[in-house]
């Protein structure tokens, strides 16, 4: 292993930069050349690649986003695109690549592995929707951002005696809604994994009112539906003024939490070590506080499991 390439792909996630820094420094420490591939698979097939050094990753551990840039590439998805990628890697003398991203990015890495490229995958997405690992890099930073926003909304919700719906990201996964809802004491948490009736929400608003509770915070995962549609239903049934906040891309940015920096640093270092040992087509995971590896092919086929136990606790403590 003489030269390793790094690529970030799909939605950015806080902590990606910590992982990039770790990969670059571990490579250099071990006498390996390291190349940054800009803008994901799209940059790869267009040869948008540069050599990195110790200073390339100075002052980035605390920064959100990805210094390499990211993109989605239709061209890479074609057979021709993948062949082109293999050719470019050969041209630049890259012996192995480390891919930072979610499911889609891992499928790209697996496709390259099938064409003979040495690959490693590091799970990075705020959604935490990769079932093979307990947590993905970026998830807890997003949870922190959402919890902090909900706490601010709680103040104004109480002052005005309103209900507030906070729509959060996560695609088909309710983890951001669940973890941030629990940590900010939201009254209702609506996730795609658990069916609900609108009456479950409105009855709670009404019983809360009877006890003199002024605020009502509803965290809605985007995979359930749109907050603006629910707003009208709640107002019609309860007569309580209801406001909507769609947090959007603010959830993807910001300083990574210490946990995401640590995970990025550990996984980045481990990915290089594994490539040096001649391992390939593996995905890194954190399970029970240990860094583990499993084949990428298996990683992308494992379905996400919803934390039912935390959801039950949320139901019990938000009565
Ligand atoms: O996968 C991360 C994510 O932020 C999802 O939660 C969200 O649905 C999606 O990406 C938004 O994608 P884009 O940045 O392309 O709008």
mmCIF file of C-alpha atoms and ligand atoms in Angstrom:
data_model
loop_
_atom_site.group_PDB
_atom_site.id
_atom_site.type_symbol
_atom_site.label_atom_id
_atom_site.label_comp_id
_atom_site.label_asym_id
_atom_site.label_seq_id
_atom_site.Cartn_x
_atom_site.Cartn_y
_atom_site.Cartn_z
ATOM 1 C CA UNK A 1 0.000 0.000 0.000
ATOM 2 C CA UNK A 2 1.880 3.062 -1.248
ATOM 3 C CA UNK A 3 -0.900 5.560 -1.980
ATOM 4 C CA UNK A 4 -4.329 5.935 -0.389
ATOM 5 C CA UNK A 5 -7.175 8.136 -1.686
ATOM 6 C CA UNK A 6 -9.931 9.689 0.455
ATOM 7 C CA UNK A 7 -13.376 10.518 -0.830
ATOM 8 C CA UNK A 8 -16.444 12.003 0.905
ATOM 9 C CA UNK A 9 -19.787 11.353 -0.726
ATOM 10 C CA UNK A 10 -23.540 11.964 -0.260
ATOM 11 C CA UNK A 11 -24.807 14.369 2.415
ATOM 12 C CA UNK A 12 -22.023 15.906 4.494
ATOM 13 C CA UNK A 13 -21.861 15.087 8.207
ATOM 14 C CA UNK A 14 -20.068 16.846 11.079
ATOM 15 C CA UNK A 15 -17.031 14.762 11.984
ATOM 16 C CA UNK A 16 -16.049 13.979 8.390
ATOM 17 C CA UNK A 17 -13.174 16.458 8.695
ATOM 18 C CA UNK A 18 -11.912 14.775 11.866
ATOM 19 C CA UNK A 19 -11.846 11.481 9.950
ATOM 20 C CA UNK A 20 -10.061 13.057 6.954
ATOM 21 C CA UNK A 21 -7.444 14.556 9.286
ATOM 22 C CA UNK A 22 -6.902 11.220 10.967
ATOM 23 C CA UNK A 23 -6.528 9.354 7.662
ATOM 24 C CA UNK A 24 -4.044 11.908 6.284
ATOM 25 C CA UNK A 25 -1.898 11.997 9.415
ATOM 26 C CA UNK A 26 -1.934 8.190 9.876
ATOM 27 C CA UNK A 27 -0.875 7.733 6.247
ATOM 28 C CA UNK A 28 1.962 10.214 6.550
ATOM 29 C CA UNK A 29 3.059 8.696 9.882
ATOM 30 C CA UNK A 30 3.310 5.335 8.096
ATOM 31 C CA UNK A 31 5.119 6.716 5.037
ATOM 32 C CA UNK A 32 2.106 6.400 2.726
ATOM 33 C CA UNK A 33 1.225 9.012 0.101
ATOM 34 C CA UNK A 34 -2.310 10.362 0.531
ATOM 35 C CA UNK A 35 -4.544 11.872 -2.134
ATOM 36 C CA UNK A 36 -7.709 13.906 -1.574
ATOM 37 C CA UNK A 37 -10.458 13.233 -4.102
ATOM 38 C CA UNK A 38 -12.631 16.328 -4.405
ATOM 39 C CA UNK A 39 -16.463 16.228 -4.723
ATOM 40 C CA UNK A 40 -17.035 12.520 -4.262
ATOM 41 C CA UNK A 41 -17.364 9.999 -7.073
ATOM 42 C CA UNK A 42 -17.970 12.839 -9.527
ATOM 43 C CA UNK A 43 -14.557 14.305 -8.716
ATOM 44 C CA UNK A 44 -13.034 10.855 -8.973
ATOM 45 C CA UNK A 45 -14.187 10.217 -12.536
ATOM 46 C CA UNK A 46 -13.026 13.692 -13.542
ATOM 47 C CA UNK A 47 -9.615 13.318 -11.920
ATOM 48 C CA UNK A 48 -10.245 16.115 -9.417
ATOM 49 C CA UNK A 49 -7.501 14.797 -7.135
ATOM 50 C CA UNK A 50 -4.622 16.407 -5.209
ATOM 51 C CA UNK A 51 -1.857 15.264 -2.922
ATOM 52 C CA UNK A 52 -2.401 16.075 0.742
ATOM 53 C CA UNK A 53 0.171 16.742 3.441
ATOM 54 C CA UNK A 54 0.221 17.335 7.194
ATOM 55 C CA UNK A 55 -0.778 20.994 6.743
ATOM 56 C CA UNK A 56 -3.689 20.184 4.398
ATOM 57 C CA UNK A 57 -5.628 19.023 7.443
ATOM 58 C CA UNK A 58 -4.459 21.634 9.952
ATOM 59 C CA UNK A 59 -7.233 23.423 11.842
ATOM 60 C CA UNK A 60 -10.096 21.242 10.587
ATOM 61 C CA UNK A 61 -10.879 18.849 13.457
ATOM 62 C CA UNK A 62 -13.399 21.320 14.870
ATOM 63 C CA UNK A 63 -15.054 22.198 11.543
ATOM 64 C CA UNK A 64 -18.326 20.814 10.200
ATOM 65 C CA UNK A 65 -18.813 19.869 6.536
ATOM 66 C CA UNK A 66 -16.042 18.260 4.499
ATOM 67 C CA UNK A 67 -12.953 20.043 3.201
ATOM 68 C CA UNK A 68 -12.961 17.625 0.242
ATOM 69 C CA UNK A 69 -16.458 18.628 -0.869
ATOM 70 C CA UNK A 70 -19.185 16.157 -1.712
ATOM 71 C CA UNK A 71 -21.572 15.443 -4.574
ATOM 72 C CA UNK A 72 -24.000 12.928 -6.015
ATOM 73 C CA UNK A 73 -22.935 11.526 -9.402
ATOM 74 C CA UNK A 74 -25.256 9.996 -12.016
ATOM 75 C CA UNK A 75 -22.320 9.296 -14.335
ATOM 76 C CA UNK A 76 -20.529 7.178 -11.733
ATOM 77 C CA UNK A 77 -23.636 4.984 -11.405
ATOM 78 C CA UNK A 78 -23.166 3.730 -14.995
ATOM 79 C CA UNK A 79 -20.803 0.845 -15.879
ATOM 80 C CA UNK A 80 -18.769 3.238 -17.993
ATOM 81 C CA UNK A 81 -18.502 5.664 -15.076
ATOM 82 C CA UNK A 82 -17.172 2.973 -12.766
ATOM 83 C CA UNK A 83 -14.624 1.775 -15.354
ATOM 84 C CA UNK A 84 -13.556 5.393 -15.774
ATOM 85 C CA UNK A 85 -13.070 5.661 -11.987
ATOM 86 C CA UNK A 86 -10.849 2.565 -11.962
ATOM 87 C CA UNK A 87 -8.745 4.029 -14.785
ATOM 88 C CA UNK A 88 -8.310 7.343 -12.962
ATOM 89 C CA UNK A 89 -7.242 5.560 -9.764
ATOM 90 C CA UNK A 90 -4.604 3.687 -11.785
ATOM 91 C CA UNK A 91 -3.445 6.924 -13.457
ATOM 92 C CA UNK A 92 -2.891 8.546 -10.051
ATOM 93 C CA UNK A 93 -1.237 5.415 -8.651
ATOM 94 C CA UNK A 94 -3.888 5.078 -5.918
ATOM 95 C CA UNK A 95 -3.785 1.570 -4.409
ATOM 96 C CA UNK A 96 -6.752 1.897 -2.090
ATOM 97 C CA UNK A 97 -9.538 4.339 -1.241
ATOM 98 C CA UNK A 98 -11.374 5.197 1.954
ATOM 99 C CA UNK A 99 -14.970 6.261 1.364
ATOM 100 C CA UNK A 100 -16.762 8.408 3.934
ATOM 101 C CA UNK A 101 -20.541 8.460 3.564
ATOM 102 C CA UNK A 102 -23.814 6.604 3.945
ATOM 103 C CA UNK A 103 -25.459 3.609 2.271
ATOM 104 C CA UNK A 104 -25.305 4.953 -1.307
ATOM 105 C CA UNK A 105 -21.633 5.844 -0.943
ATOM 106 C CA UNK A 106 -20.882 2.366 0.420
ATOM 107 C CA UNK A 107 -22.623 0.778 -2.581
ATOM 108 C CA UNK A 108 -20.278 2.795 -4.800
ATOM 109 C CA UNK A 109 -17.292 1.521 -2.795
ATOM 110 C CA UNK A 110 -18.540 -2.047 -3.120
ATOM 111 C CA UNK A 111 -18.929 -1.636 -6.894
ATOM 112 C CA UNK A 112 -15.316 -0.440 -7.120
ATOM 113 C CA UNK A 113 -14.182 -3.330 -4.915
ATOM 114 C CA UNK A 114 -15.781 -5.748 -7.378
ATOM 115 C CA UNK A 115 -13.628 -4.154 -10.083
ATOM 116 C CA UNK A 116 -10.513 -4.873 -8.024
ATOM 117 C CA UNK A 117 -10.081 -1.623 -6.074
ATOM 118 C CA UNK A 118 -9.067 -1.881 -2.391
ATOM 119 C CA UNK A 119 -11.766 -0.068 -0.411
ATOM 120 C CA UNK A 120 -12.738 0.815 3.170
ATOM 121 C CA UNK A 121 -15.992 2.473 4.252
ATOM 122 C CA UNK A 122 -16.454 4.849 7.190
ATOM 123 C CA UNK A 123 -20.123 5.463 8.125
ATOM 124 C CA UNK A 124 -20.916 9.184 7.977
ATOM 125 C CA UNK A 125 -24.469 10.492 7.932
ATOM 126 C CA UNK A 126 -26.554 12.537 10.326
ATOM 127 C CA UNK A 127 -29.459 10.108 9.754
ATOM 128 C CA UNK A 128 -27.977 7.142 11.718
ATOM 129 C CA UNK A 129 -29.808 4.883 9.283
ATOM 130 C CA UNK A 130 -27.056 2.289 8.812
ATOM 131 C CA UNK A 131 -28.164 -0.818 10.675
ATOM 132 C CA UNK A 132 -24.752 -2.482 10.840
ATOM 133 C CA UNK A 133 -23.286 0.142 13.193
ATOM 134 C CA UNK A 134 -24.648 1.479 16.491
ATOM 135 C CA UNK A 135 -23.958 5.074 15.463
ATOM 136 C CA UNK A 136 -22.791 6.966 12.385
ATOM 137 C CA UNK A 137 -20.431 9.948 12.410
ATOM 138 C CA UNK A 138 -22.456 13.182 12.470
ATOM 139 C CA UNK A 139 -25.546 11.784 14.180
ATOM 140 C CA UNK A 140 -24.940 13.050 17.698
ATOM 141 C CA UNK A 141 -23.924 16.502 16.471
ATOM 142 C CA UNK A 142 -27.232 16.738 14.594
ATOM 143 C CA UNK A 143 -29.091 15.548 17.708
ATOM 144 C CA UNK A 144 -27.342 18.278 19.708
ATOM 145 C CA UNK A 145 -28.334 20.924 17.143
ATOM 146 C CA UNK A 146 -31.963 19.784 17.113
ATOM 147 C CA UNK A 147 -32.183 19.503 20.925
ATOM 148 C CA UNK A 148 -30.840 22.996 21.301
ATOM 149 C CA UNK A 149 -33.393 24.336 18.777
ATOM 150 C CA UNK A 150 -36.239 22.533 20.555
ATOM 151 C CA UNK A 151 -35.198 24.009 23.909
ATOM 152 C CA UNK A 152 -35.362 27.491 22.398
ATOM 153 C CA UNK A 153 -38.776 26.754 20.932
ATOM 154 C CA UNK A 154 -39.972 25.492 24.323
ATOM 155 C CA UNK A 155 -39.425 28.977 25.780
ATOM 156 C CA UNK A 156 -41.578 30.724 23.233
ATOM 157 C CA UNK A 157 -44.113 27.877 23.136
ATOM 158 C CA UNK A 158 -44.748 28.311 26.881
ATOM 159 C CA UNK A 159 -44.837 32.104 26.687
ATOM 160 C CA UNK A 160 -47.565 32.057 24.056
ATOM 161 C CA UNK A 161 -49.376 28.880 25.082
ATOM 162 C CA UNK A 162 -48.893 27.354 21.658
ATOM 163 C CA UNK A 163 -48.101 23.964 20.188
ATOM 164 C CA UNK A 164 -44.936 23.801 18.080
ATOM 165 C CA UNK A 165 -44.122 21.233 15.430
ATOM 166 C CA UNK A 166 -40.429 20.772 14.688
ATOM 167 C CA UNK A 167 -39.793 18.889 11.436
ATOM 168 C CA UNK A 168 -36.419 17.170 11.412
ATOM 169 C CA UNK A 169 -34.341 15.271 8.852
ATOM 170 C CA UNK A 170 -33.528 11.563 8.716
ATOM 171 C CA UNK A 171 -35.159 10.261 5.510
ATOM 172 C CA UNK A 172 -36.954 7.034 6.454
ATOM 173 C CA UNK A 173 -35.203 6.838 9.807
ATOM 174 C CA UNK A 174 -36.682 8.351 12.979
ATOM 175 C CA UNK A 175 -33.489 8.397 15.058
ATOM 176 C CA UNK A 176 -32.833 12.158 14.906
ATOM 177 C CA UNK A 177 -36.435 12.783 15.996
ATOM 178 C CA UNK A 178 -36.314 10.155 18.744
ATOM 179 C CA UNK A 179 -32.962 11.035 20.318
ATOM 180 C CA UNK A 180 -33.457 14.807 20.130
ATOM 181 C CA UNK A 181 -37.079 14.504 21.256
ATOM 182 C CA UNK A 182 -36.108 12.497 24.324
ATOM 183 C CA UNK A 183 -33.176 14.733 25.212
ATOM 184 C CA UNK A 184 -35.272 17.894 24.982
ATOM 185 C CA UNK A 185 -38.363 16.508 26.730
ATOM 186 C CA UNK A 186 -40.720 16.797 23.749
ATOM 187 C CA UNK A 187 -44.325 15.802 24.382
ATOM 188 C CA UNK A 188 -44.862 13.987 21.059
ATOM 189 C CA UNK A 189 -42.290 12.204 18.896
ATOM 190 C CA UNK A 190 -43.518 11.034 15.504
ATOM 191 C CA UNK A 191 -41.330 8.628 13.535
ATOM 192 C CA UNK A 192 -41.835 6.535 10.392
ATOM 193 C CA UNK A 193 -41.112 3.306 12.280
ATOM 194 C CA UNK A 194 -44.170 3.631 14.552
ATOM 195 C CA UNK A 195 -47.670 4.227 13.178
ATOM 196 C CA UNK A 196 -49.713 6.868 15.007
ATOM 197 C CA UNK A 197 -53.124 8.557 14.893
ATOM 198 C CA UNK A 198 -53.471 12.343 15.000
ATOM 199 C CA UNK A 199 -55.690 11.853 18.081
ATOM 200 C CA UNK A 200 -52.645 10.522 19.970
ATOM 201 C CA UNK A 201 -51.146 14.000 19.587
ATOM 202 C CA UNK A 202 -54.278 16.087 20.073
ATOM 203 C CA UNK A 203 -55.471 14.148 23.155
ATOM 204 C CA UNK A 204 -52.100 14.799 24.747
ATOM 205 C CA UNK A 205 -52.309 18.521 23.961
ATOM 206 C CA UNK A 206 -55.780 18.643 25.528
ATOM 207 C CA UNK A 207 -54.871 16.675 28.648
ATOM 208 C CA UNK A 208 -51.763 18.846 29.086
ATOM 209 C CA UNK A 209 -53.911 21.984 28.866
ATOM 210 C CA UNK A 210 -56.202 20.644 31.585
ATOM 211 C CA UNK A 211 -53.172 20.298 33.880
ATOM 212 C CA UNK A 212 -52.127 23.863 33.126
ATOM 213 C CA UNK A 213 -49.293 22.958 30.770
ATOM 214 C CA UNK A 214 -48.737 25.794 28.333
ATOM 215 C CA UNK A 215 -46.346 24.395 25.744
ATOM 216 C CA UNK A 216 -46.556 21.311 23.556
ATOM 217 C CA UNK A 217 -43.556 20.257 21.486
ATOM 218 C CA UNK A 218 -44.055 17.818 18.639
ATOM 219 C CA UNK A 219 -40.957 16.440 16.908
ATOM 220 C CA UNK A 220 -41.875 15.172 13.477
ATOM 221 C CA UNK A 221 -39.442 13.053 11.446
ATOM 222 C CA UNK A 222 -39.508 14.037 7.764
ATOM 223 C CA UNK A 223 -40.193 10.403 6.816
ATOM 224 C CA UNK A 224 -43.654 10.677 8.418
ATOM 225 C CA UNK A 225 -44.917 13.617 6.368
ATOM 226 C CA UNK A 226 -44.988 17.387 6.188
ATOM 227 C CA UNK A 227 -45.369 19.539 9.285
ATOM 228 C CA UNK A 228 -47.541 22.119 7.543
ATOM 229 C CA UNK A 229 -50.185 19.472 6.798
ATOM 230 C CA UNK A 230 -50.313 18.403 10.432
ATOM 231 C CA UNK A 231 -50.489 21.991 11.675
ATOM 232 C CA UNK A 232 -54.011 22.530 10.251
ATOM 233 C CA UNK A 233 -55.296 19.217 11.613
ATOM 234 C CA UNK A 234 -54.066 19.985 15.138
ATOM 235 C CA UNK A 235 -55.529 23.500 15.144
ATOM 236 C CA UNK A 236 -58.864 22.210 13.847
ATOM 237 C CA UNK A 237 -59.199 19.500 16.502
ATOM 238 C CA UNK A 238 -57.793 21.356 19.540
ATOM 239 C CA UNK A 239 -58.233 25.028 18.710
ATOM 240 C CA UNK A 240 -54.654 25.523 19.969
ATOM 241 C CA UNK A 241 -52.519 27.818 17.836
ATOM 242 C CA UNK A 242 -49.776 25.694 16.276
ATOM 243 C CA UNK A 243 -46.515 26.899 14.742
ATOM 244 C CA UNK A 244 -44.165 25.032 12.412
ATOM 245 C CA UNK A 245 -40.362 25.054 12.300
ATOM 246 C CA UNK A 246 -38.658 23.084 9.556
ATOM 247 C CA UNK A 247 -35.051 22.874 10.723
ATOM 248 C CA UNK A 248 -33.663 21.794 7.339
ATOM 249 C CA UNK A 249 -29.980 21.897 6.501
ATOM 250 C CA UNK A 250 -28.979 23.680 9.696
ATOM 251 C CA UNK A 251 -28.971 20.110 11.085
ATOM 252 C CA UNK A 252 -26.097 19.149 8.811
ATOM 253 C CA UNK A 253 -23.648 21.860 9.824
ATOM 254 C CA UNK A 254 -21.835 23.147 12.885
ATOM 255 C CA UNK A 255 -18.928 22.106 15.047
ATOM 256 C CA UNK A 256 -18.855 18.340 15.450
ATOM 257 C CA UNK A 257 -19.459 17.024 18.955
ATOM 258 C CA UNK A 258 -16.528 15.473 20.828
ATOM 259 C CA UNK A 259 -18.049 12.049 20.192
ATOM 260 C CA UNK A 260 -18.113 12.594 16.411
ATOM 261 C CA UNK A 261 -14.532 13.890 16.452
ATOM 262 C CA UNK A 262 -13.411 10.858 18.444
ATOM 263 C CA UNK A 263 -15.274 8.415 16.220
ATOM 264 C CA UNK A 264 -13.861 10.102 13.101
ATOM 265 C CA UNK A 265 -10.335 10.000 14.494
ATOM 266 C CA UNK A 266 -10.552 6.366 15.592
ATOM 267 C CA UNK A 267 -12.199 5.123 12.423
ATOM 268 C CA UNK A 268 -9.876 7.104 10.140
ATOM 269 C CA UNK A 269 -6.808 5.629 11.789
ATOM 270 C CA UNK A 270 -8.263 2.113 11.799
ATOM 271 C CA UNK A 271 -9.207 2.305 8.093
ATOM 272 C CA UNK A 272 -5.605 3.097 7.124
ATOM 273 C CA UNK A 273 -4.283 0.340 9.406
ATOM 274 C CA UNK A 274 -6.621 -2.185 7.757
ATOM 275 C CA UNK A 275 -5.570 -1.214 4.226
ATOM 276 C CA UNK A 276 -1.914 -1.542 5.277
ATOM 277 C CA UNK A 277 -2.724 -5.046 6.561
ATOM 278 C CA UNK A 278 -4.075 -5.921 3.108
ATOM 279 C CA UNK A 279 -7.758 -5.953 4.101
ATOM 280 C CA UNK A 280 -10.306 -4.648 1.608
ATOM 281 C CA UNK A 281 -14.075 -4.178 1.019
ATOM 282 C CA UNK A 282 -14.705 -3.662 4.731
ATOM 283 C CA UNK A 283 -16.958 -1.217 6.563
ATOM 284 C CA UNK A 284 -16.050 0.153 9.973
ATOM 285 C CA UNK A 285 -18.628 0.038 12.728
ATOM 286 C CA UNK A 286 -18.958 1.033 16.318
ATOM 287 C CA UNK A 287 -20.666 -1.676 18.312
ATOM 288 C CA UNK A 288 -20.849 -1.799 22.090
ATOM 289 C CA UNK A 289 -18.161 0.863 22.277
ATOM 290 C CA UNK A 290 -15.697 -1.092 20.113
ATOM 291 C CA UNK A 291 -14.560 -0.374 16.570
ATOM 292 C CA UNK A 292 -15.396 -3.442 14.500
ATOM 293 C CA UNK A 293 -15.301 -4.312 10.808
ATOM 294 C CA UNK A 294 -17.657 -6.215 8.554
ATOM 295 C CA UNK A 295 -17.711 -6.713 4.765
ATOM 296 C CA UNK A 296 -19.241 -3.682 3.003
ATOM 297 C CA UNK A 297 -21.564 -5.991 1.074
ATOM 298 C CA UNK A 298 -23.024 -7.242 4.347
ATOM 299 C CA UNK A 299 -23.086 -3.754 5.876
ATOM 300 C CA UNK A 300 -25.364 -2.362 3.162
ATOM 301 C CA UNK A 301 -27.747 -5.294 3.420
ATOM 302 C CA UNK A 302 -28.381 -5.005 7.174
ATOM 303 C CA UNK A 303 -31.646 -3.253 7.897
ATOM 304 C CA UNK A 304 -31.728 -0.477 10.432
ATOM 305 C CA UNK A 305 -33.278 -1.403 13.769
ATOM 306 C CA UNK A 306 -35.326 1.197 15.579
ATOM 307 C CA UNK A 307 -34.630 1.759 19.278
ATOM 308 C CA UNK A 308 -38.037 0.569 20.516
ATOM 309 C CA UNK A 309 -36.929 0.606 24.117
ATOM 310 C CA UNK A 310 -35.993 4.310 23.983
ATOM 311 C CA UNK A 311 -39.251 5.029 22.170
ATOM 312 C CA UNK A 312 -41.223 3.286 24.942
ATOM 313 C CA UNK A 313 -39.373 5.311 27.581
ATOM 314 C CA UNK A 314 -40.194 8.476 25.631
ATOM 315 C CA UNK A 315 -43.886 7.544 25.722
ATOM 316 C CA UNK A 316 -43.778 6.936 29.453
ATOM 317 C CA UNK A 317 -41.923 10.089 30.456
ATOM 318 C CA UNK A 318 -43.860 12.455 28.207
ATOM 319 C CA UNK A 319 -47.332 11.793 29.690
HETATM 320 O O1 LIG B 1 -28.987 11.937 4.363
HETATM 321 C C1 LIG B 1 -28.811 13.148 4.991
HETATM 322 C C2 LIG B 1 -29.921 14.100 4.672
HETATM 323 O O2 LIG B 1 -29.642 15.314 5.345
HETATM 324 C C3 LIG B 1 -31.331 13.606 4.975
HETATM 325 O O3 LIG B 1 -31.652 13.681 6.339
HETATM 326 C C4 LIG B 1 -32.156 14.528 4.107
HETATM 327 O O4 LIG B 1 -33.400 13.957 3.780
HETATM 328 C C5 LIG B 1 -31.286 14.657 2.884
HETATM 329 O O5 LIG B 1 -29.953 14.378 3.280
HETATM 330 C C6 LIG B 1 -31.317 16.028 2.230
HETATM 331 O O6 LIG B 1 -30.530 15.957 1.078
HETATM 332 P P1 LIG B 1 -30.034 17.231 0.248
HETATM 333 O O7 LIG B 1 -28.909 17.850 1.009
HETATM 334 O O8 LIG B 1 -29.615 16.675 -1.044
HETATM 335 O O9 LIG B 1 -31.200 18.162 0.178
#
